Amino acid sequence: MDAATLARLRSELEEDRASHLEQLEEHGASPYDDAVKDTGIEAEAGADAGQATEERAELLASLEAARQRVRAVDEALHRIDEGTYGTCVSCGGSIPDERLEARPLSVRCVRCAESS
């Protein structure tokens, strides 16, 4: 992969990370553990309690997805820094540039991804 493409992908990954960190920050959620300071959803009594519980569960699932994304982006940025970005973690072969363009968080080549 040429340096310009790698720099562009790094920039896109950093923007993606910042966006997910902002989402976590809005709720006082840590990107690296399960802590959440404020969901912004008040517990209510009666029929509304069920809805509040459902909304809280959906929010917590969304925050967990954001945490997972931040971790995956961190790993990709680390691989860029280490010079291993674009190397399949399963077989050690190259991940095609086209795959990384489409899926910058890819850690496996197509063949290994299909077999896992």
PDB file of C-alpha atoms in Angstrom:
ATOM      1  CA  MET A   1       0.000   0.000   0.000  1.00  0.00           C
ATOM      2  CA  ASP A   2       1.374   3.389  -0.915  1.00  0.00           C
ATOM      3  CA  ALA A   3       2.068   6.000   1.753  1.00  0.00           C
ATOM      4  CA  ALA A   4      -0.710   8.374   0.622  1.00  0.00           C
ATOM      5  CA  THR A   5      -3.370   5.669   0.814  1.00  0.00           C
ATOM      6  CA  LEU A   6      -2.104   4.527   4.206  1.00  0.00           C
ATOM      7  CA  ALA A   7      -2.169   8.131   5.480  1.00  0.00           C
ATOM      8  CA  ARG A   8      -5.731   8.579   4.209  1.00  0.00           C
ATOM      9  CA  LEU A   9      -6.884   5.351   5.860  1.00  0.00           C
ATOM     10  CA  ARG A  10      -5.182   6.396   9.110  1.00  0.00           C
ATOM     11  CA  SER A  11      -7.024   9.713   8.989  1.00  0.00           C
ATOM     12  CA  GLU A  12     -10.355   7.971   8.353  1.00  0.00           C
ATOM     13  CA  LEU A  13      -9.710   5.575  11.229  1.00  0.00           C
ATOM     14  CA  GLU A  14      -8.829   8.451  13.559  1.00  0.00           C
ATOM     15  CA  GLU A  15     -12.043  10.279  12.599  1.00  0.00           C
ATOM     16  CA  ASP A  16     -14.057   7.094  13.172  1.00  0.00           C
ATOM     17  CA  ARG A  17     -12.427   6.658  16.587  1.00  0.00           C
ATOM     18  CA  ALA A  18     -13.125  10.275  17.564  1.00  0.00           C
ATOM     19  CA  SER A  19     -16.774   9.937  16.567  1.00  0.00           C
ATOM     20  CA  HIS A  20     -17.261   6.831  18.704  1.00  0.00           C
ATOM     21  CA  LEU A  21     -15.369   8.339  21.631  1.00  0.00           C
ATOM     22  CA  GLU A  22     -17.689  11.355  21.446  1.00  0.00           C
ATOM     23  CA  GLN A  23     -20.727   9.074  21.576  1.00  0.00           C
ATOM     24  CA  LEU A  24     -19.308   7.337  24.646  1.00  0.00           C
ATOM     25  CA  GLU A  25     -18.376  10.627  26.280  1.00  0.00           C
ATOM     26  CA  GLU A  26     -21.948  11.945  25.928  1.00  0.00           C
ATOM     27  CA  HIS A  27     -23.043   9.275  28.401  1.00  0.00           C
ATOM     28  CA  GLY A  28     -19.981   9.270  30.618  1.00  0.00           C
ATOM     29  CA  ALA A  29     -19.047   5.862  29.274  1.00  0.00           C
ATOM     30  CA  SER A  30     -15.495   4.652  29.300  1.00  0.00           C
ATOM     31  CA  PRO A  31     -14.189   3.234  26.027  1.00  0.00           C
ATOM     32  CA  TYR A  32     -12.196   0.533  27.838  1.00  0.00           C
ATOM     33  CA  ASP A  33     -14.509  -0.795  30.543  1.00  0.00           C
ATOM     34  CA  ASP A  34     -18.220  -1.155  31.259  1.00  0.00           C
ATOM     35  CA  ALA A  35     -18.552   2.066  33.257  1.00  0.00           C
ATOM     36  CA  VAL A  36     -21.459   4.365  32.312  1.00  0.00           C
ATOM     37  CA  LYS A  37     -22.084   7.423  34.458  1.00  0.00           C
ATOM     38  CA  ASP A  38     -25.353   8.622  32.953  1.00  0.00           C
ATOM     39  CA  THR A  39     -27.638   7.033  30.407  1.00  0.00           C
ATOM     40  CA  GLY A  40     -29.967  10.034  30.551  1.00  0.00           C
ATOM     41  CA  ILE A  41     -32.891   7.628  30.930  1.00  0.00           C
ATOM     42  CA  GLU A  42     -34.873   8.065  34.093  1.00  0.00           C
ATOM     43  CA  ALA A  43     -36.365   5.052  35.842  1.00  0.00           C
ATOM     44  CA  GLU A  44     -40.112   5.373  36.014  1.00  0.00           C
ATOM     45  CA  ALA A  45     -42.884   3.457  37.690  1.00  0.00           C
ATOM     46  CA  GLY A  46     -45.650   1.497  36.044  1.00  0.00           C
ATOM     47  CA  ALA A  47     -45.963   0.873  32.340  1.00  0.00           C
ATOM     48  CA  ASP A  48     -43.303   3.437  31.508  1.00  0.00           C
ATOM     49  CA  ALA A  49     -40.740   1.448  33.521  1.00  0.00           C
ATOM     50  CA  GLY A  50     -40.703  -1.247  30.859  1.00  0.00           C
ATOM     51  CA  GLN A  51     -40.106   1.293  28.130  1.00  0.00           C
ATOM     52  CA  ALA A  52     -37.327   2.958  30.154  1.00  0.00           C
ATOM     53  CA  THR A  53     -35.710  -0.440  30.716  1.00  0.00           C
ATOM     54  CA  GLU A  54     -35.870  -1.212  27.003  1.00  0.00           C
ATOM     55  CA  GLU A  55     -34.422   2.183  26.073  1.00  0.00           C
ATOM     56  CA  ARG A  56     -31.623   1.722  28.599  1.00  0.00           C
ATOM     57  CA  ALA A  57     -30.821  -1.750  27.221  1.00  0.00           C
ATOM     58  CA  GLU A  58     -30.715  -0.393  23.666  1.00  0.00           C
ATOM     59  CA  LEU A  59     -28.449   2.465  24.733  1.00  0.00           C
ATOM     60  CA  LEU A  60     -26.114   0.128  26.620  1.00  0.00           C
ATOM     61  CA  ALA A  61     -25.918  -2.143  23.553  1.00  0.00           C
ATOM     62  CA  SER A  62     -25.102   0.865  21.386  1.00  0.00           C
ATOM     63  CA  LEU A  63     -22.402   1.973  23.826  1.00  0.00           C
ATOM     64  CA  GLU A  64     -20.896  -1.528  23.839  1.00  0.00           C
ATOM     65  CA  ALA A  65     -20.816  -1.504  20.034  1.00  0.00           C
ATOM     66  CA  ALA A  66     -19.023   1.867  20.170  1.00  0.00           C
ATOM     67  CA  ARG A  67     -16.509   0.432  22.668  1.00  0.00           C
ATOM     68  CA  GLN A  68     -15.828  -2.530  20.403  1.00  0.00           C
ATOM     69  CA  ARG A  69     -15.361  -0.208  17.445  1.00  0.00           C
ATOM     70  CA  VAL A  70     -12.900   1.984  19.373  1.00  0.00           C
ATOM     71  CA  ARG A  71     -10.893  -1.100  20.358  1.00  0.00           C
ATOM     72  CA  ALA A  72     -10.845  -2.364  16.756  1.00  0.00           C
ATOM     73  CA  VAL A  73      -9.732   1.039  15.471  1.00  0.00           C
ATOM     74  CA  ASP A  74      -7.057   1.204  18.183  1.00  0.00           C
ATOM     75  CA  GLU A  75      -5.782  -2.181  16.994  1.00  0.00           C
ATOM     76  CA  ALA A  76      -5.741  -1.034  13.359  1.00  0.00           C
ATOM     77  CA  LEU A  77      -3.853   2.148  14.266  1.00  0.00           C
ATOM     78  CA  HIS A  78      -1.382   0.076  16.280  1.00  0.00           C
ATOM     79  CA  ARG A  79      -0.836  -2.218  13.274  1.00  0.00           C
ATOM     80  CA  ILE A  80      -0.201   0.859  11.111  1.00  0.00           C
ATOM     81  CA  ASP A  81       2.358   2.122  13.646  1.00  0.00           C
ATOM     82  CA  GLU A  82       4.024  -1.296  13.832  1.00  0.00           C
ATOM     83  CA  GLY A  83       4.099  -1.743  10.064  1.00  0.00           C
ATOM     84  CA  THR A  84       1.888  -4.841  10.155  1.00  0.00           C
ATOM     85  CA  TYR A  85      -1.279  -3.223   8.794  1.00  0.00           C
ATOM     86  CA  GLY A  86      -2.396  -5.200   5.764  1.00  0.00           C
ATOM     87  CA  THR A  87      -0.875  -8.474   6.983  1.00  0.00           C
ATOM     88  CA  CYS A  88      -3.305 -11.320   7.680  1.00  0.00           C
ATOM     89  CA  VAL A  89      -3.219 -12.374  11.343  1.00  0.00           C
ATOM     90  CA  SER A  90      -4.086 -15.955  10.370  1.00  0.00           C
ATOM     91  CA  CYS A  91      -1.777 -16.832   7.480  1.00  0.00           C
ATOM     92  CA  GLY A  92       0.674 -13.926   7.436  1.00  0.00           C
ATOM     93  CA  GLY A  93      -0.148 -13.135   3.820  1.00  0.00           C
ATOM     94  CA  SER A  94      -1.061  -9.752   2.434  1.00  0.00           C
ATOM     95  CA  ILE A  95      -4.560  -8.366   2.728  1.00  0.00           C
ATOM     96  CA  PRO A  96      -5.371  -6.794  -0.651  1.00  0.00           C
ATOM     97  CA  ASP A  97      -5.511  -2.991  -0.694  1.00  0.00           C
ATOM     98  CA  GLU A  98      -9.027  -3.192  -2.139  1.00  0.00           C
ATOM     99  CA  ARG A  99     -10.209  -5.114   0.931  1.00  0.00           C
ATOM    100  CA  LEU A 100      -8.595  -2.604   3.288  1.00  0.00           C
ATOM    101  CA  GLU A 101     -10.161   0.268   1.342  1.00  0.00           C
ATOM    102  CA  ALA A 102     -13.595  -1.334   1.744  1.00  0.00           C
ATOM    103  CA  ARG A 103     -13.021  -2.650   5.282  1.00  0.00           C
ATOM    104  CA  PRO A 104     -10.169  -0.765   6.959  1.00  0.00           C
ATOM    105  CA  LEU A 105     -10.497  -2.859  10.127  1.00  0.00           C
ATOM    106  CA  SER A 106      -9.846  -6.138   8.293  1.00  0.00           C
ATOM    107  CA  VAL A 107      -7.293  -8.340  10.005  1.00  0.00           C
ATOM    108  CA  ARG A 108      -7.669 -11.368   7.720  1.00  0.00           C
ATOM    109  CA  CYS A 109      -7.329 -11.883   4.001  1.00  0.00           C
ATOM    110  CA  VAL A 110     -10.462 -12.969   2.154  1.00  0.00           C
ATOM    111  CA  ARG A 111      -9.447 -16.630   2.105  1.00  0.00           C
ATOM    112  CA  CYS A 112      -8.850 -16.779   5.867  1.00  0.00           C
ATOM    113  CA  ALA A 113     -11.960 -14.709   6.635  1.00  0.00           C
ATOM    114  CA  GLU A 114     -14.102 -17.099   4.602  1.00  0.00           C
ATOM    115  CA  SER A 115     -12.663 -20.168   6.319  1.00  0.00           C
ATOM    116  CA  SER A 116     -13.149 -18.889   9.860  1.00  0.00           C
TER     117      SER A 116
END
